[in-house]
PDB file of C-alpha atoms in Angstrom:
ATOM      1  CA  MET N   1     -23.480  16.174  17.448  1.00  0.00           C
ATOM      2  CA  ASN N   2     -24.408  15.702  21.426  1.00  0.00           C
ATOM      3  CA  TRP N   3     -21.093  15.685  22.313  1.00  0.00           C
ATOM      4  CA  LEU N   4     -20.386  19.402  20.383  1.00  0.00           C
ATOM      5  CA  TYR N   5     -23.505  20.790  21.901  1.00  0.00           C
ATOM      6  CA  LEU N   6     -22.241  20.096  25.022  1.00  0.00           C
ATOM      7  CA  LEU N   7     -18.602  21.649  24.812  1.00  0.00           C
ATOM      8  CA  THR N   8     -20.289  24.653  23.411  1.00  0.00           C
ATOM      9  CA  ILE N   9     -22.119  24.791  26.674  1.00  0.00           C
ATOM     10  CA  ALA N  10     -18.973  24.073  29.124  1.00  0.00           C
ATOM     11  CA  ALA N  11     -17.492  26.652  26.403  1.00  0.00           C
ATOM     12  CA  PHE N  12     -19.941  29.397  27.194  1.00  0.00           C
ATOM     13  CA  LEU N  13     -19.829  28.402  31.325  1.00  0.00           C
ATOM     14  CA  ALA N  14     -16.417  28.570  31.440  1.00  0.00           C
ATOM     15  CA  VAL N  15     -16.346  32.450  30.083  1.00  0.00           C
ATOM     16  CA  SER N  16     -19.468  33.190  31.860  1.00  0.00           C
ATOM     17  CA  SER N  17     -17.660  31.824  35.080  1.00  0.00           C
ATOM     18  CA  VAL N  18     -14.241  34.491  34.110  1.00  0.00           C
ATOM     19  CA  ASN N  19     -16.618  37.305  33.757  1.00  0.00           C
ATOM     20  CA  SER N  20     -17.602  37.445  36.909  1.00  0.00           C
ATOM     21  CA  LEU N  21     -14.160  36.760  38.556  1.00  0.00           C
ATOM     22  CA  SER N  22     -12.545  40.875  40.140  1.00  0.00           C
ATOM     23  CA  LEU N  23      -9.113  42.037  39.972  1.00  0.00           C
ATOM     24  CA  ASP N  24      -7.716  41.858  43.348  1.00  0.00           C
ATOM     25  CA  PRO N  25      -5.109  44.320  43.466  1.00  0.00           C
ATOM     26  CA  VAL N  26      -3.229  43.421  47.451  1.00  0.00           C
ATOM     27  CA  ALA N  27      -4.076  40.059  46.177  1.00  0.00           C
ATOM     28  CA  SER N  28      -2.231  40.212  42.952  1.00  0.00           C
ATOM     29  CA  THR N  29       1.329  41.332  44.816  1.00  0.00           C
ATOM     30  CA  GLU N  30       1.078  38.597  48.367  1.00  0.00           C
ATOM     31  CA  LEU N  31       1.400  36.198  44.810  1.00  0.00           C
ATOM     32  CA  GLU N  32       3.558  37.927  43.501  1.00  0.00           C
ATOM     33  CA  GLN N  33       5.770  38.250  46.622  1.00  0.00           C
ATOM     34  CA  HIS N  34       5.738  33.926  46.663  1.00  0.00           C
ATOM     35  CA  ILE N  35       6.146  33.389  43.332  1.00  0.00           C
ATOM     36  CA  LYS N  36       9.092  35.555  43.202  1.00  0.00           C
ATOM     37  CA  LYS N  37      10.675  33.445  45.898  1.00  0.00           C
ATOM     38  CA  GLY N  38      10.381  30.068  44.538  1.00  0.00           C
ATOM     39  CA  ASP N  39       6.880  27.476  46.195  1.00  0.00           C
ATOM     40  CA  CYS N  40       3.452  29.221  46.564  1.00  0.00           C
ATOM     41  CA  VAL N  41       0.262  27.898  48.613  1.00  0.00           C
ATOM     42  CA  ILE N  42      -2.733  29.191  47.614  1.00  0.00           C
ATOM     43  CA  SER N  43      -5.897  27.625  49.555  1.00  0.00           C
ATOM     44  CA  MET N  44      -9.482  28.442  50.234  1.00  0.00           C
ATOM     45  CA  ARG N  45     -12.060  27.398  53.156  1.00  0.00           C
ATOM     46  CA  HIS N  46     -15.786  26.752  52.885  1.00  0.00           C
ATOM     47  CA  ILE N  47     -16.872  26.403  48.993  1.00  0.00           C
ATOM     48  CA  ARG N  48     -20.163  26.285  49.635  1.00  0.00           C
ATOM     49  CA  PRO N  49     -22.672  25.308  46.800  1.00  0.00           C
ATOM     50  CA  ARG N  50     -24.232  27.881  45.169  1.00  0.00           C
ATOM     51  CA  ARG N  51     -28.061  28.678  45.285  1.00  0.00           C
ATOM     52  CA  LYS N  52     -28.867  27.889  41.700  1.00  0.00           C
ATOM     53  CA  LEU N  53     -27.864  24.078  41.144  1.00  0.00           C
ATOM     54  CA  HIS N  54     -28.057  24.691  37.301  1.00  0.00           C
ATOM     55  CA  ILE N  55     -24.485  26.153  37.635  1.00  0.00           C
ATOM     56  CA  SER N  56     -22.524  23.393  37.478  1.00  0.00           C
ATOM     57  CA  ILE N  57     -18.988  25.126  36.736  1.00  0.00           C
ATOM     58  CA  GLU N  58     -17.943  28.175  38.524  1.00  0.00           C
ATOM     59  CA  ALA N  59     -14.861  29.858  38.281  1.00  0.00           C
ATOM     60  CA  LEU N  60     -12.119  30.412  41.254  1.00  0.00           C
ATOM     61  CA  PHE N  61      -9.644  32.588  40.724  1.00  0.00           C
ATOM     62  CA  MET N  62      -7.568  33.177  37.585  1.00  0.00           C
ATOM     63  CA  ILE N  63      -3.990  33.703  37.344  1.00  0.00           C
ATOM     64  CA  ASP N  64      -2.888  35.941  34.859  1.00  0.00           C
ATOM     65  CA  PHE N  65       0.506  37.111  33.367  1.00  0.00           C
ATOM     66  CA  PRO N  66       0.019  39.885  30.938  1.00  0.00           C
ATOM     67  CA  THR N  67       2.805  40.886  29.276  1.00  0.00           C
ATOM     68  CA  LEU N  68       3.805  37.137  27.969  1.00  0.00           C
ATOM     69  CA  LYS N  69      -0.294  36.890  27.579  1.00  0.00           C
ATOM     70  CA  HIS N  70      -0.506  33.197  30.017  1.00  0.00           C
ATOM     71  CA  LYS N  71      -3.320  32.664  31.904  1.00  0.00           C
ATOM     72  CA  LEU N  72      -4.068  30.202  34.525  1.00  0.00           C
ATOM     73  CA  SER N  73      -7.870  29.865  34.987  1.00  0.00           C
ATOM     74  CA  PHE N  74      -9.549  27.318  37.925  1.00  0.00           C
ATOM     75  CA  PHE N  75     -12.831  26.198  37.538  1.00  0.00           C
ATOM     76  CA  LEU N  76     -14.673  24.170  40.111  1.00  0.00           C
ATOM     77  CA  ASP N  77     -16.867  21.474  38.491  1.00  0.00           C
ATOM     78  CA  ARG N  78     -18.919  19.907  40.780  1.00  0.00           C
ATOM     79  CA  MET N  79     -20.833  17.627  38.724  1.00  0.00           C
ATOM     80  CA  ASN N  80     -18.182  15.793  36.977  1.00  0.00           C
ATOM     81  CA  GLN N  81     -16.075  16.097  40.680  1.00  0.00           C
ATOM     82  CA  ARG N  82     -13.039  17.852  39.807  1.00  0.00           C
ATOM     83  CA  VAL N  83     -11.401  21.250  39.222  1.00  0.00           C
ATOM     84  CA  THR N  84     -10.454  22.130  36.445  1.00  0.00           C
ATOM     85  CA  LEU N  85      -7.379  24.166  34.979  1.00  0.00           C
ATOM     86  CA  ASP N  86      -6.857  25.674  31.907  1.00  0.00           C
ATOM     87  CA  VAL N  87      -3.758  26.691  30.856  1.00  0.00           C
ATOM     88  CA  THR N  88      -3.472  29.635  27.900  1.00  0.00           C
ATOM     89  CA  ALA N  89      -0.804  30.220  26.298  1.00  0.00           C
ATOM     90  CA  ASN N  90      -0.239  32.241  23.174  1.00  0.00           C
ATOM     91  CA  GLY N  91      -4.390  32.147  22.085  1.00  0.00           C
ATOM     92  CA  ALA N  92      -4.431  28.157  22.864  1.00  0.00           C
ATOM     93  CA  THR N  93      -5.908  26.561  25.730  1.00  0.00           C
ATOM     94  CA  VAL N  94      -4.926  23.612  27.274  1.00  0.00           C
ATOM     95  CA  SER N  95      -7.219  21.806  30.242  1.00  0.00           C
ATOM     96  CA  LYS N  96      -5.913  19.517  32.964  1.00  0.00           C
ATOM     97  CA  HIS N  97      -8.622  17.795  35.546  1.00  0.00           C
ATOM     98  CA  PHE N  98      -7.890  17.479  39.461  1.00  0.00           C
ATOM     99  CA  GLU N  99     -10.139  14.842  41.247  1.00  0.00           C
ATOM    100  CA  LEU N 100     -12.522  16.196  43.676  1.00  0.00           C
ATOM    101  CA  PRO N 101     -13.808  13.022  45.247  1.00  0.00           C
ATOM    102  CA  ASN N 102     -16.749  12.552  47.362  1.00  0.00           C
ATOM    103  CA  THR N 103     -18.156  15.870  45.823  1.00  0.00           C
ATOM    104  CA  ASN N 104     -21.660  16.669  44.443  1.00  0.00           C
ATOM    105  CA  GLU N 105     -23.403  19.642  43.671  1.00  0.00           C
ATOM    106  CA  THR N 106     -24.851  20.269  47.728  1.00  0.00           C
ATOM    107  CA  SER N 107     -21.629  19.379  49.842  1.00  0.00           C
ATOM    108  CA  THR N 108     -19.514  22.375  51.301  1.00  0.00           C
ATOM    109  CA  ILE N 109     -15.942  21.509  50.352  1.00  0.00           C
ATOM    110  CA  ARG N 110     -14.242  22.090  53.904  1.00  0.00           C
ATOM    111  CA  SER N 111     -10.777  23.618  52.379  1.00  0.00           C
ATOM    112  CA  LEU N 112      -8.957  23.304  49.036  1.00  0.00           C
ATOM    113  CA  ALA N 113      -5.349  23.836  48.363  1.00  0.00           C
ATOM    114  CA  LEU N 114      -2.977  24.379  45.442  1.00  0.00           C
ATOM    115  CA  HIS N 115       0.386  23.483  45.876  1.00  0.00           C
ATOM    116  CA  PHE N 116       3.020  24.903  43.259  1.00  0.00           C
ATOM    117  CA  HIS N 117       5.912  23.720  43.759  1.00  0.00           C
ATOM    118  CA  LYS N 118       8.296  24.054  40.515  1.00  0.00           C
ATOM    119  CA  ASN N 119       6.629  22.702  37.404  1.00  0.00           C
ATOM    120  CA  ARG N 120       3.962  20.872  39.497  1.00  0.00           C
ATOM    121  CA  ILE N 121       1.211  21.396  40.862  1.00  0.00           C
ATOM    122  CA  ALA N 122      -0.391  19.655  43.586  1.00  0.00           C
ATOM    123  CA  MET N 123      -4.845  20.031  44.839  1.00  0.00           C
ATOM    124  CA  LEU N 124      -5.459  18.716  48.205  1.00  0.00           C
ATOM    125  CA  VAL N 125      -8.994  18.850  49.423  1.00  0.00           C
ATOM    126  CA  ASP N 126     -10.128  18.485  52.904  1.00  0.00           C
ATOM    127  CA  CYS N 127      -6.263  18.094  53.933  1.00  0.00           C
ATOM    128  CA  LYS N 128      -6.319  14.955  51.439  1.00  0.00           C
ATOM    129  CA  GLU N 129      -3.976  15.087  48.360  1.00  0.00           C
ATOM    130  CA  SER N 130      -6.252  14.511  45.437  1.00  0.00           C
ATOM    131  CA  SER N 131      -4.087  14.613  42.523  1.00  0.00           C
ATOM    132  CA  THR N 132      -1.064  16.337  40.428  1.00  0.00           C
ATOM    133  CA  HIS N 133      -0.464  18.218  37.433  1.00  0.00           C
ATOM    134  CA  GLU N 134       3.072  19.212  36.021  1.00  0.00           C
ATOM    135  CA  LEU N 135       3.114  22.279  34.329  1.00  0.00           C
ATOM    136  CA  ASP N 136       5.117  23.146  30.790  1.00  0.00           C
ATOM    137  CA  VAL N 137       6.232  26.819  32.526  1.00  0.00           C
ATOM    138  CA  SER N 138       6.462  27.130  36.437  1.00  0.00           C
ATOM    139  CA  LEU N 139       4.786  30.175  37.631  1.00  0.00           C
ATOM    140  CA  THR N 140       8.771  31.158  38.632  1.00  0.00           C
ATOM    141  CA  GLU N 141       9.670  30.969  35.363  1.00  0.00           C
ATOM    142  CA  LEU N 142       6.759  32.776  33.926  1.00  0.00           C
ATOM    143  CA  TYR N 143       7.506  35.681  36.066  1.00  0.00           C
ATOM    144  CA  ALA N 144      11.312  35.681  35.450  1.00  0.00           C
ATOM    145  CA  GLN N 145      10.459  35.575  31.434  1.00  0.00           C
ATOM    146  CA  MET N 146       8.847  39.398  32.010  1.00  0.00           C
ATOM    147  CA  ASP N 147      11.986  41.319  31.984  1.00  0.00           C
ATOM    148  CA  THR N 148      10.679  44.998  31.770  1.00  0.00           C
ATOM    149  CA  ASP N 149       8.268  45.938  34.383  1.00  0.00           C
ATOM    150  CA  PRO N 150       6.946  42.509  36.012  1.00  0.00           C
ATOM    151  CA  VAL N 151       3.238  42.333  37.275  1.00  0.00           C
ATOM    152  CA  ILE N 152       1.228  39.616  37.830  1.00  0.00           C
ATOM    153  CA  LYS N 153      -3.042  39.723  37.889  1.00  0.00           C
ATOM    154  CA  LEU N 154      -5.084  37.730  40.058  1.00  0.00           C
ATOM    155  CA  PHE N 155      -8.450  37.997  39.620  1.00  0.00           C
ATOM    156  CA  ARG N 156     -11.209  35.992  42.200  1.00  0.00           C
ATOM    157  CA  GLU N 157     -14.386  34.442  43.204  1.00  0.00           C
ATOM    158  CA  ARG N 158     -15.050  37.687  45.977  1.00  0.00           C
ATOM    159  CA  LYS N 159     -17.033  34.764  48.053  1.00  0.00           C
ATOM    160  CA  TYR N 160     -13.775  33.211  48.080  1.00  0.00           C
ATOM    161  CA  PRO N 161     -11.056  34.549  50.308  1.00  0.00           C
ATOM    162  CA  LEU N 162      -7.886  33.445  48.990  1.00  0.00           C
ATOM    163  CA  TYR N 163      -4.686  32.676  51.430  1.00  0.00           C
ATOM    164  CA  PHE N 164      -0.273  32.725  50.154  1.00  0.00           C
ATOM    165  CA  ASP N 165       2.090  30.847  52.028  1.00  0.00           C
ATOM    166  CA  GLY N 166       5.045  29.986  50.890  1.00  0.00           C
ATOM    167  CA  GLN N 167       4.960  26.277  51.978  1.00  0.00           C
ATOM    168  CA  LEU N 168       2.469  23.516  52.499  1.00  0.00           C
ATOM    169  CA  GLU N 169       2.659  23.337  56.133  1.00  0.00           C
ATOM    170  CA  PRO N 170       0.950  26.875  56.874  1.00  0.00           C
ATOM    171  CA  ALA N 171      -1.634  26.411  54.871  1.00  0.00           C
ATOM    172  CA  LEU N 172      -2.752  23.242  56.157  1.00  0.00           C
ATOM    173  CA  GLN N 173      -2.578  24.590  59.579  1.00  0.00           C
ATOM    174  CA  ARG N 174      -4.921  27.108  58.836  1.00  0.00           C
ATOM    175  CA  THR N 175      -7.837  24.526  58.063  1.00  0.00           C
ATOM    176  CA  ASN N 176      -7.255  22.788  60.907  1.00  0.00           C
ATOM    177  CA  CYS N 177      -5.771  19.506  59.079  1.00  0.00           C
ATOM    178  CA  GLN N 178      -3.079  19.854  61.733  1.00  0.00           C
ATOM    179  CA  LYS N 179      -5.510  18.972  64.210  1.00  0.00           C
ATOM    180  CA  GLY N 180      -5.948  16.047  62.771  1.00  0.00           C
ATOM    181  CA  VAL N 181      -3.195  14.391  61.766  1.00  0.00           C
ATOM    182  CA  HIS N 182      -2.224  15.083  65.951  1.00  0.00           C
ATOM    183  CA  LYS N 183      -5.426  13.322  66.952  1.00  0.00           C
ATOM    184  CA  ARG N 184      -4.670  10.536  64.360  1.00  0.00           C
ATOM    185  CA  ASN N 185      -1.088  10.813  65.914  1.00  0.00           C
ATOM    186  CA  LYS N 186      -2.357  10.776  69.433  1.00  0.00           C
ATOM    187  CA  VAL N 187      -4.462   7.633  68.591  1.00  0.00           C
ATOM    188  CA  HIS N 188      -1.703   5.476  66.706  1.00  0.00           C
ATOM    189  CA  MET N 189       0.503   6.325  69.891  1.00  0.00           C
ATOM    190  CA  MET N 190      -1.647   5.232  72.587  1.00  0.00           C
ATOM    191  CA  ARG N 191      -2.147   2.036  70.666  1.00  0.00           C
ATOM    192  CA  THR N 192       0.868   1.171  70.564  1.00  0.00           C
ATOM    193  CA  GLN N 193       1.695   2.272  74.201  1.00  0.00           C
ATOM    194  CA  VAL N 194      -1.403  -0.216  74.898  1.00  0.00           C
ATOM    195  CA  ALA N 195      -0.084  -2.749  72.729  1.00  0.00           C
ATOM    196  CA  GLU N 196       3.872  -2.688  74.452  1.00  0.00           C
ATOM    197  CA  LYS N 197       1.592  -2.909  77.730  1.00  0.00           C
ATOM    198  CA  ASN N 198       0.195  -6.085  76.772  1.00  0.00           C
ATOM    199  CA  LYS N 199       3.309  -7.254  75.843  1.00  0.00           C
ATOM    200  CA  LYS N 200       4.777  -7.109  78.773  1.00  0.00           C
ATOM    201  CA  ARG N 201       2.393  -8.312  80.549  1.00  0.00           C
ATOM    202  CA  ASP N 202       2.489 -11.363  78.745  1.00  0.00           C
ATOM    203  CA  VAL N 203       5.900 -12.113  79.630  1.00  0.00           C
ATOM    204  CA  ARG N 204       5.780 -11.150  83.106  1.00  0.00           C
ATOM    205  CA  ASN N 205       2.596 -13.675  83.329  1.00  0.00           C
ATOM    206  CA  TRP N 206       4.646 -16.462  81.240  1.00  0.00           C
ATOM    207  CA  TYR N 207       7.435 -15.532  83.622  1.00  0.00           C
ATOM    208  CA  ASN N 208       5.105 -16.809  86.470  1.00  0.00           C
ATOM    209  CA  ASN N 209       3.386 -19.358  85.170  1.00  0.00           C
ATOM    210  CA  ASP N 210       6.937 -21.177  83.899  1.00  0.00           C
ATOM    211  CA  SER N 211       8.049 -20.090  87.712  1.00  0.00           C
ATOM    212  CA  ASN N 212       5.087 -21.926  89.296  1.00  0.00           C
ATOM    213  CA  ASP N 213       5.012 -25.352  86.932  1.00  0.00           C
ATOM    214  CA  LYS N 214       9.236 -25.379  87.830  1.00  0.00           C
ATOM    215  CA  HIS N 215       7.842 -25.189  91.721  1.00  0.00           C
ATOM    216  CA  HIS N 216       5.581 -28.029  91.421  1.00  0.00           C
ATOM    217  CA  GLU N 217       7.503 -29.858  89.523  1.00  0.00           C
ATOM    218  CA  GLU N 218      10.228 -30.280  92.277  1.00  0.00           C
ATOM    219  CA  GLU N 219       7.736 -30.369  94.453  1.00  0.00           C
ATOM    220  CA  ARG N 220       6.119 -33.692  93.051  1.00  0.00           C
ATOM    221  CA  THR N 221       9.753 -34.738  92.395  1.00  0.00           C
ATOM    222  CA  PRO N 222      11.426 -37.699  95.615  1.00  0.00           C
ATOM    223  CA  ILE N 223      13.997 -36.367  96.709  1.00  0.00           C
ATOM    224  CA  GLU N 224      16.202 -39.984  96.415  1.00  0.00           C
ATOM    225  CA  VAL N 225      18.914 -40.387  99.707  1.00  0.00           C
ATOM    226  CA  GLU N 226      22.008 -42.453  98.847  1.00  0.00           C
ATOM    227  CA  GLN N 227      23.239 -44.973 101.200  1.00  0.00           C
ATOM    228  CA  ARG N 228      25.735 -46.233 102.206  1.00  0.00           C
ATOM    229  CA  GLY N 229      27.113 -49.427 103.734  1.00  0.00           C
ATOM    230  CA  ASP N 230      29.756 -48.055 106.141  1.00  0.00           C
ATOM    231  CA  ILE N 231      27.495 -46.039 107.839  1.00  0.00           C
ATOM    232  CA  PRO N 232      24.437 -47.448 109.788  1.00  0.00           C
ATOM    233  CA  ILE N 233      21.007 -45.664 110.147  1.00  0.00           C
ATOM    234  CA  MET N 234      20.012 -45.118 113.366  1.00  0.00           C
ATOM    235  CA  HIS N 235      16.874 -45.379 114.407  1.00  0.00           C
ATOM    236  CA  GLY N 236      14.944 -44.209 117.662  1.00  0.00           C
ATOM    237  CA  ASP N 237      16.827 -42.774 120.685  1.00  0.00           C
ATOM    238  CA  CYS N 238      20.371 -42.820 120.815  1.00  0.00           C
ATOM    239  CA  GLU N 239      22.085 -43.461 124.444  1.00  0.00           C
ATOM    240  CA  ASP N 240      25.678 -42.830 124.981  1.00  0.00           C
ATOM    241  CA  ALA N 241      27.498 -46.525 125.621  1.00  0.00           C
TER     242      ALA N 241
END
């Protein structure tokens, strides 16, 4: 009974959240252009917690293919640390959950990006990929199924602007993810240079020490002079006979 109650409450909150979304005609047109070409990245920035902390589930956006009666709805669930995707097709709904690590009801999500590649969706949170899921049908295939007058409608939460890109790199640059990557690469490069410098210094020191050891060894080694019996050894001053 408790599980049934919780599911009922969750469904009610999800429906209430969806009702808070508004149709964005400009964003709908922009999204449609990317879907027709293939890959698409939808990103958001600075997702702050709601003032009413008891509202743990909030709708982010929904992609609607009205003539196919096919919808993709994305919800932010802070309490369970996940983003839920509800795929509704022909009256049936299937839910998929993307992990949202290190997030609670009071934290701000710096960046959130969803990369649609064929029938695969990858979610990136604060520049790091968290989890992936596969769809039965890709967005491009759904668009192609609408033979006559294809229309895509995008509904979104007004306080969260959406950004659209055809590739992942521009989306990461917009959220300053590349700065972090460049910084890490620079640190790695500096560490490599220091390691190479130390390696050369160690080799140089080893060579110098080895040369000094050989020099000292040569100084300590007595020089033996071979004496021949047919050559007399002269001592003192030599005078002409």
